[in-house]
Structures are given as C-alpha cells and as structure tokens.
Short mmCIF file of C-alpha atoms in Angstrom, two decimals:
data_model
loop_
_atom_site.label_atom_id
_atom_site.label_comp_id
_atom_site.label_asym_id
_atom_site.label_seq_id
_atom_site.Cartn_x
_atom_site.Cartn_y
_atom_site.Cartn_z
CA UNK A 1 43.56 -21.51 -7.12
CA UNK A 2 44.22 -22.97 -3.68
CA UNK A 3 41.72 -24.83 -1.52
CA UNK A 4 41.56 -21.84 0.81
CA UNK A 5 40.67 -19.51 -2.05
CA UNK A 6 37.99 -21.93 -3.26
CA UNK A 7 36.54 -22.05 0.21
CA UNK A 8 36.73 -18.27 0.40
CA UNK A 9 34.83 -17.82 -2.85
CA UNK A 10 32.06 -20.15 -1.73
CA UNK A 11 31.68 -19.17 1.89
CA UNK A 12 33.49 -16.06 3.04
CA UNK A 13 31.23 -13.53 1.27
CA UNK A 14 28.86 -14.00 4.18
CA UNK A 15 31.50 -12.47 6.44
CA UNK A 16 30.99 -15.05 9.19
CA UNK A 17 34.17 -17.13 8.77
CA UNK A 18 37.36 -16.04 10.52
CA UNK A 19 40.89 -16.34 9.24
CA UNK A 20 41.55 -19.11 11.75
CA UNK A 21 38.59 -21.19 10.53
CA UNK A 22 39.85 -20.88 6.96
CA UNK A 23 43.35 -21.86 8.08
CA UNK A 24 44.79 -18.65 6.69
CA UNK A 25 47.18 -16.15 8.14
CA UNK A 26 45.74 -12.69 8.92
CA UNK A 27 47.57 -11.21 5.92
CA UNK A 28 46.23 -13.86 3.55
CA UNK A 29 42.72 -13.40 4.88
CA UNK A 30 42.95 -9.61 4.47
CA UNK A 31 44.16 -9.96 0.87
CA UNK A 32 41.31 -12.31 0.03
CA UNK A 33 38.74 -9.99 1.60
CA UNK A 34 40.13 -7.01 -0.30
CA UNK A 35 40.10 -9.04 -3.53
CA UNK A 36 36.43 -9.91 -3.03
CA UNK A 37 35.52 -6.31 -2.19
CA UNK A 38 37.29 -5.05 -5.32
CA UNK A 39 35.47 -7.61 -7.46
CA UNK A 40 32.16 -6.64 -5.85
CA UNK A 41 32.80 -2.93 -6.47
CA UNK A 42 33.63 -3.61 -10.12
CA UNK A 43 30.36 -5.45 -10.61
CA UNK A 44 28.40 -2.77 -8.77
CA UNK A 45 30.07 -0.03 -10.81
CA UNK A 46 29.09 -1.82 -14.00
CA UNK A 47 25.44 -1.84 -12.97
CA UNK A 48 25.54 1.79 -11.82
CA UNK A 49 27.41 3.13 -14.83
CA UNK A 50 24.39 3.56 -17.18
CA UNK A 51 22.42 5.40 -14.50
CA UNK A 52 25.38 7.62 -13.61
CA UNK A 53 25.92 8.50 -17.28
CA UNK A 54 22.26 9.44 -17.70
CA UNK A 55 22.38 11.40 -14.43
CA UNK A 56 25.40 13.37 -15.61
CA UNK A 57 24.05 14.04 -19.11
CA UNK A 58 20.48 14.97 -18.21
CA UNK A 59 20.75 16.40 -14.68
CA UNK A 60 24.16 17.25 -13.27
CA UNK A 61 25.64 18.90 -16.37
CA UNK A 62 22.51 20.95 -17.26
CA UNK A 63 22.10 22.13 -13.66
CA UNK A 64 25.77 23.04 -13.43
CA UNK A 65 25.60 24.90 -16.74
CA UNK A 66 22.47 26.77 -15.60
CA UNK A 67 24.23 27.83 -12.39
CA UNK A 68 27.20 29.06 -14.42
CA UNK A 69 24.98 31.03 -16.82
CA UNK A 70 23.10 32.62 -13.92
CA UNK A 71 26.30 34.57 -13.21
CA UNK A 72 26.65 35.71 -16.82
CA UNK A 73 24.89 38.11 -19.15
CA UNK A 74 24.38 35.99 -22.23
CA UNK A 75 22.24 37.75 -24.83
CA UNK A 76 21.15 36.09 -28.05
CA UNK A 77 23.33 38.35 -30.23
CA UNK A 78 25.69 39.82 -27.62
CA UNK A 79 28.77 37.95 -26.35
CA UNK A 80 28.68 36.34 -22.91
CA UNK A 81 30.43 38.13 -20.06
CA UNK A 82 30.66 37.61 -16.31
CA UNK A 83 28.39 39.79 -14.16
CA UNK A 84 28.71 38.03 -10.80
CA UNK A 85 25.65 38.31 -8.57
CA UNK A 86 24.01 41.03 -10.65
CA UNK A 87 21.36 38.68 -12.04
CA UNK A 88 20.62 37.36 -8.57
CA UNK A 89 20.26 40.88 -7.22
CA UNK A 90 17.80 41.66 -10.02
CA UNK A 91 15.59 38.74 -8.97
CA UNK A 92 14.98 40.45 -5.61
CA UNK A 93 14.19 43.79 -7.26
CA UNK A 94 11.89 42.46 -9.98
CA UNK A 95 8.27 43.22 -9.09
CA UNK A 96 6.97 40.72 -11.67
CA UNK A 97 8.97 37.92 -10.08
CA UNK A 98 7.57 38.81 -6.66
CA UNK A 99 4.07 38.61 -8.12
CA UNK A 100 4.61 35.24 -9.81
CA UNK A 101 6.16 33.75 -6.67
CA UNK A 102 3.05 34.80 -4.74
CA UNK A 103 0.75 33.43 -7.46
CA UNK A 104 2.60 30.12 -7.58
CA UNK A 105 2.55 29.75 -3.79
CA UNK A 106 -1.21 30.38 -3.70
CA UNK A 107 -1.76 27.90 -6.51
CA UNK A 108 0.38 25.20 -4.87
CA UNK A 109 -1.32 25.60 -1.48
CA UNK A 110 -4.87 25.55 -2.86
CA UNK A 111 -4.33 22.86 -5.49
CA UNK A 112 -2.62 20.43 -3.12
CA UNK A 113 -5.15 20.97 -0.33
CA UNK A 114 -8.17 20.48 -2.60
CA UNK A 115 -6.85 17.59 -4.68
CA UNK A 116 -5.56 15.68 -1.64
CA UNK A 117 -8.85 16.14 0.19
CA UNK A 118 -10.87 14.95 -2.81
CA UNK A 119 -8.46 12.09 -3.55
CA UNK A 120 -8.56 10.74 0.00
CA UNK A 121 -12.36 11.04 0.11
CA UNK A 122 -12.87 9.25 -3.21
CA UNK A 123 -10.25 6.62 -2.42
CA UNK A 124 -12.02 5.87 0.87
CA UNK A 125 -15.38 5.57 -0.91
CA UNK A 126 -13.96 3.19 -3.51
CA UNK A 127 -12.15 1.18 -0.84
CA UNK A 128 -15.29 0.80 1.30
CA UNK A 129 -17.63 0.07 -1.62
CA UNK A 130 -15.85 -2.25 -4.06
CA UNK A 131 -18.73 -2.45 -6.53
CA UNK A 132 -17.73 -0.67 -9.73
CA UNK A 133 -14.16 -0.17 -8.49
CA UNK A 134 -12.53 -0.80 -11.88
CA UNK A 135 -14.95 1.53 -13.65
CA UNK A 136 -14.15 4.41 -11.29
CA UNK A 137 -10.42 3.74 -11.56
CA UNK A 138 -10.48 3.95 -15.35
CA UNK A 139 -12.80 6.97 -15.37
CA UNK A 140 -10.71 8.96 -12.90
CA UNK A 141 -7.43 8.04 -14.55
CA UNK A 142 -8.61 8.86 -18.07
CA UNK A 143 -7.57 12.59 -18.01
CA UNK A 144 -3.97 11.56 -17.43
CA UNK A 145 -3.92 9.73 -20.75
CA UNK A 146 -4.25 13.01 -22.64
CA UNK A 147 -1.11 15.16 -23.02
CA UNK A 148 -1.18 18.22 -20.72
CA UNK A 149 -1.27 20.62 -23.67
CA UNK A 150 -4.21 18.80 -25.24
CA UNK A 151 -6.10 18.82 -21.94
CA UNK A 152 -5.51 22.56 -21.53
CA UNK A 153 -6.67 23.23 -25.10
CA UNK A 154 -9.89 21.27 -24.48
CA UNK A 155 -10.62 23.33 -21.38
CA UNK A 156 -9.80 26.55 -23.22
CA UNK A 157 -12.36 25.60 -25.85
CA UNK A 158 -14.91 24.87 -23.10
CA UNK A 159 -14.32 27.98 -20.95
CA UNK A 160 -13.75 30.67 -23.60
CA UNK A 161 -15.91 33.75 -23.05
CA UNK A 162 -17.13 34.10 -26.66
CA UNK A 163 -17.39 30.57 -28.03
CA UNK A 164 -16.86 28.30 -25.01
CA UNK A 165 -19.25 25.39 -24.65
CA UNK A 166 -19.95 26.20 -21.00
CA UNK A 167 -20.98 29.78 -21.80
CA UNK A 168 -23.04 28.71 -24.81
CA UNK A 169 -24.99 26.31 -22.61
CA UNK A 170 -25.31 28.88 -19.83
CA UNK A 171 -26.60 31.63 -22.15
CA UNK A 172 -28.85 29.23 -24.02
CA UNK A 173 -30.55 27.91 -20.88
CA UNK A 174 -30.43 30.77 -18.40
CA UNK A 175 -29.96 33.74 -20.73
CA UNK A 176 -27.92 36.82 -19.88
CA UNK A 177 -24.20 37.15 -20.52
CA UNK A 178 -21.55 34.50 -20.37
CA UNK A 179 -19.12 34.10 -17.49
CA UNK A 180 -15.59 35.37 -18.09
CA UNK A 181 -13.78 32.37 -16.60
CA UNK A 182 -10.34 33.19 -18.02
CA UNK A 183 -10.32 36.99 -18.20
CA UNK A 184 -10.99 38.03 -14.61
CA UNK A 185 -9.59 37.06 -11.25
CA UNK A 186 -10.20 35.15 -9.05
CA UNK A 187 -12.11 33.13 -11.66
CA UNK A 188 -9.02 32.76 -13.86
CA UNK A 189 -6.89 31.31 -11.06
CA UNK A 190 -9.82 29.15 -9.96
CA UNK A 191 -10.21 27.83 -13.50
CA UNK A 192 -6.54 26.87 -13.70
CA UNK A 193 -6.74 25.15 -10.32
CA UNK A 194 -9.85 23.27 -11.47
CA UNK A 195 -8.12 22.12 -14.66
CA UNK A 196 -5.08 20.87 -12.75
CA UNK A 197 -7.31 19.07 -10.24
CA UNK A 198 -9.20 17.44 -13.11
CA UNK A 199 -5.93 16.27 -14.61
CA UNK A 200 -4.24 15.00 -11.45
CA UNK A 201 -7.14 13.73 -9.34
CA UNK A 202 -7.16 10.24 -10.85
CA UNK A 203 -3.48 9.71 -10.11
CA UNK A 204 -3.82 10.69 -6.48
CA UNK A 205 -7.01 8.64 -6.01
CA UNK A 206 -5.20 5.52 -7.21
CA UNK A 207 -2.17 6.46 -5.13
CA UNK A 208 -4.16 6.75 -1.90
CA UNK A 209 -6.35 3.76 -2.78
CA UNK A 210 -3.22 1.61 -2.98
CA UNK A 211 -2.21 2.95 0.43
CA UNK A 212 -5.62 2.22 1.97
CA UNK A 213 -5.63 -1.30 0.59
CA UNK A 214 -2.20 -1.95 2.11
CA UNK A 215 -3.53 -1.37 5.65
CA UNK A 216 -3.92 -4.77 7.41
CA UNK A 217 -7.57 -5.77 7.33
CA UNK A 218 -7.54 -7.32 10.81
CA UNK A 219 -6.92 -3.92 12.40
CA UNK A 220 -9.87 -2.39 10.59
CA UNK A 221 -12.11 -5.36 11.39
CA UNK A 222 -11.22 -5.15 15.08
CA UNK A 223 -12.06 -1.44 15.14
CA UNK A 224 -15.30 -2.13 13.28
CA UNK A 225 -16.31 -4.72 15.86
CA UNK A 226 -15.65 -2.12 18.57
CA UNK A 227 -18.19 0.15 16.89
CA UNK A 228 -15.81 2.59 15.18
CA UNK A 229 -17.28 4.25 12.09
CA UNK A 230 -15.49 4.60 8.77
CA UNK A 231 -14.15 8.10 9.43
CA UNK A 232 -12.85 7.15 12.87
CA UNK A 233 -11.22 3.99 11.50
CA UNK A 234 -9.46 6.09 8.87
CA UNK A 235 -8.39 8.72 11.40
CA UNK A 236 -7.13 6.32 14.05
CA UNK A 237 -5.80 3.40 12.02
CA UNK A 238 -5.35 4.06 8.30
CA UNK A 239 -3.97 7.62 8.48
CA UNK A 240 -1.18 6.89 11.02
CA UNK A 241 -0.08 3.82 9.05
CA UNK A 242 -0.09 5.82 5.81
CA UNK A 243 1.99 8.70 7.18
CA UNK A 244 5.10 7.86 5.11
CA UNK A 245 2.84 7.71 2.05
CA UNK A 246 1.41 11.14 2.86
CA UNK A 247 4.92 12.53 3.21
CA UNK A 248 6.02 11.14 -0.14
CA UNK A 249 2.84 12.38 -1.83
CA UNK A 250 3.25 15.87 -0.39
CA UNK A 251 6.83 16.19 -1.58
CA UNK A 252 5.99 14.95 -5.08
CA UNK A 253 2.95 17.24 -5.30
CA UNK A 254 4.98 20.29 -4.26
CA UNK A 255 7.62 19.60 -6.90
CA UNK A 256 5.03 18.95 -9.63
CA UNK A 257 2.85 21.98 -8.89
CA UNK A 258 5.74 24.43 -8.71
CA UNK A 259 6.46 23.47 -12.34
CA UNK A 260 3.01 24.54 -13.58
CA UNK A 261 3.23 26.02 -17.08
CA UNK A 262 1.06 24.34 -19.74
CA UNK A 263 -2.35 25.34 -18.39
CA UNK A 264 -1.24 28.90 -17.66
CA UNK A 265 0.27 29.41 -21.11
CA UNK A 266 -2.76 28.08 -23.00
CA UNK A 267 -5.65 29.24 -20.82
CA UNK A 268 -4.61 32.74 -19.72
CA UNK A 269 -1.00 33.34 -20.83
CA UNK A 270 -0.33 34.78 -17.38
CA UNK A 271 -3.25 37.22 -17.40
CA UNK A 272 -5.24 39.05 -16.43
CA UNK A 273 -2.57 41.55 -15.34
CA UNK A 274 -0.13 38.83 -14.26
CA UNK A 275 -2.84 37.43 -12.00
CA UNK A 276 -2.20 33.81 -13.03
CA UNK A 277 1.48 34.03 -13.98
CA UNK A 278 3.67 31.34 -12.43
CA UNK A 279 7.41 31.06 -11.92
CA UNK A 280 7.99 28.77 -14.91
CA UNK A 281 5.85 31.04 -17.11
CA UNK A 282 7.97 34.00 -15.95
CA UNK A 283 11.18 32.12 -16.80
CA UNK A 284 9.84 31.19 -20.24
CA UNK A 285 8.80 34.78 -20.93
CA UNK A 286 12.12 36.27 -19.83
CA UNK A 287 14.07 33.73 -21.84
CA UNK A 288 12.20 33.77 -25.15
CA UNK A 289 10.23 37.03 -25.23
CA UNK A 290 12.83 39.39 -23.73
CA UNK A 291 16.02 37.32 -24.29
CA UNK A 292 17.00 38.14 -20.71
CA UNK A 293 18.85 34.87 -20.25
CA UNK A 294 20.80 35.90 -17.16
CA UNK A 295 17.69 36.66 -15.13
CA UNK A 296 15.92 33.58 -16.55
CA UNK A 297 18.73 31.26 -15.45
CA UNK A 298 18.96 32.93 -12.04
CA UNK A 299 15.22 32.47 -11.55
CA UNK A 300 15.50 28.83 -12.69
CA UNK A 301 18.23 28.05 -10.20
CA UNK A 302 16.31 29.94 -7.53
CA UNK A 303 13.25 27.79 -8.24
CA UNK A 304 15.37 24.66 -7.90
CA UNK A 305 16.88 25.83 -4.60
CA UNK A 306 13.51 26.99 -3.26
CA UNK A 307 11.84 23.68 -4.10
CA UNK A 308 14.66 21.74 -2.45
CA UNK A 309 14.50 23.88 0.70
CA UNK A 310 10.72 23.57 0.88
CA UNK A 311 10.98 19.80 0.48
CA UNK A 312 13.58 19.58 3.24
CA UNK A 313 11.38 21.76 5.46
CA UNK A 314 8.45 19.38 4.96
CA UNK A 315 10.64 16.42 5.91
CA UNK A 316 11.95 18.24 8.98
CA UNK A 317 8.51 19.35 10.21
CA UNK A 318 7.01 15.90 9.85
CA UNK A 319 10.02 14.31 11.53
CA UNK A 320 9.73 16.73 14.46
CA UNK A 321 6.03 15.92 14.72
CA UNK A 322 6.78 12.19 14.73
CA UNK A 323 9.35 12.68 17.50
CA UNK A 324 6.83 14.69 19.53
CA UNK A 325 4.22 11.94 19.27
CA UNK A 326 6.67 9.26 20.35
#
C-alpha cells in the first residue's frame, strides 16, 4: 500500500481533503473514494442483512402472499383459482363488514380519547407530586404484565351476568337483579372499552410521564414565577414541546386499537347482534368459521391499507397545522 493510500485510509473518510492535498491525480483520488465507499457499503450491508432477512420472512413475504390470496378463491378442500377483484367487490357489499368497520371506528375513537385524557392527567399529577411516584408507576403498569387473554378472562369472570363478582356484590348489597354488562349494548361496548383502558393506561401514563419529565425545568420555573398555574404551564409550555410525542403516540394507538381481538372474542364473541364485533374478529370468523379465505384475506389487506392511509392522514393534518402556526 502506498503512502497516499495510507493517508487516504486515515484521513480522507472525513471528505475534507482534496486530491491536490493528497498529491494524487483526479483519477487516483476517484478510485480511492470509490474503494472506500464500496468497503463502507459492504460493512453496512453486513449489519443490515439480519434485519432485512427478518423483514422479508415475517413482513414482506406474508403481506405479499396475503395480497395474492385476496385475488383468489382458496377453500380448505377446494383447489385455488383466480377470481380477480371479486373478493374485493364482496367486501363493499358485505353488511357485516360495514357493521364491524363502524364498531371498530367507534371503539378506536372513544378508547384513544379516554385513555389519552386519563394518561395525560395522571402523568401530570405524578410529575407534579413526586411522592409515591414509583408506587403509582408499578401499580398502573401491572395490568400489562398479564397476557391479554388472561386479562380478558379475569374481566369476563368479574362481569358475567350470572356468576360475575361485580353482580354478586351488587345483588348482595343493593338487591334486585344483576347488570348485564356483556349481553346488551351500549354496556357491552363500554365494558370492552373499559377493559382495554385498564390494560393500556399504565403504558400511556409512563409514556407521557417520560415526555413531561423531558421538558426543560427552567421554562416551567419561569412560568411558575410569572404566576402561571399547572394547567396553563402544561398548555403553553409542555404540550407544544411534546407535540412530536403526541403524534407518535396517536399513530401507535391507532394501529394497536384497530387490531382489537382478544377482549372481543372472550368477553362478547362479537355480540350482542354484532354490536361489539371488530374487523379482526370478522376476519377470524370468516377464515376459520366459514372458511371464506378469499374475503378474509381481502379484508385483512383492506385493514392494512386503511390503517396506513389513516396514519398518513394524521401526519398530514398535524403537519398542516404546524405550518399554519408558523
């Protein structure tokens, strides 16, 4: 290796030296730069290869296969054959799918609004009153330690009309009949929303608490000296600085809540009269109860596309709002 190449390997990666400073001709300098870039790309590809393999195996290939099957009629016993957009056309004509899309949209809107409001309120309380902070963190996060199915089964045991603990206590103390939490709407949908809030509240409290604690203290102290109360300090200082955090949280919450299945399957199984059925429950039912795989795959891909479009719409709206404020 020449002295110029040694100097290149030690200094040129910064990109500040010129070919004249290295005493190289333009062609020599270009070859050395290309050699370094190729070596850099090889190293980068080695680091990226495991992730790309996992991405292909667990995401790209399954999604591509689902898209392909959405254009086929693939029964359990019947051979697969191409049907084009027939399955997609059926998704627009299916009254059950229309109902579950409406149910899921209502659930997502209510669950996110309530859980975010409670999470921000509790995070602000914990942030302003540090006494017992660790106790509240552990207590609120505890429901997340239980598997979703186990949590739903516990609530089913508590809310059941005949032998639920809540109804036994209610009848024993106040008399009368028990409350049919899971068999009538809107109580059934409200019960599912309550269970999901119970399960996810701790995560979002810790999420927003971390955001509140990242706000520079000098800004809050200056506002406090000016006489601003806690709510005004949050509204004028903390909230604007946490806007990217709010955006990220909203996108994640939308994706998570559109995938609701466990609580619906265990608590109500979509009832009463499809009143709590969600999109994922509909896909599961079409796939395994009716073996209507074509419609199930079309609905799955539609859910993926709809979630992506809704996420992009949230980004666009918040970006437009940010531009308007600036």
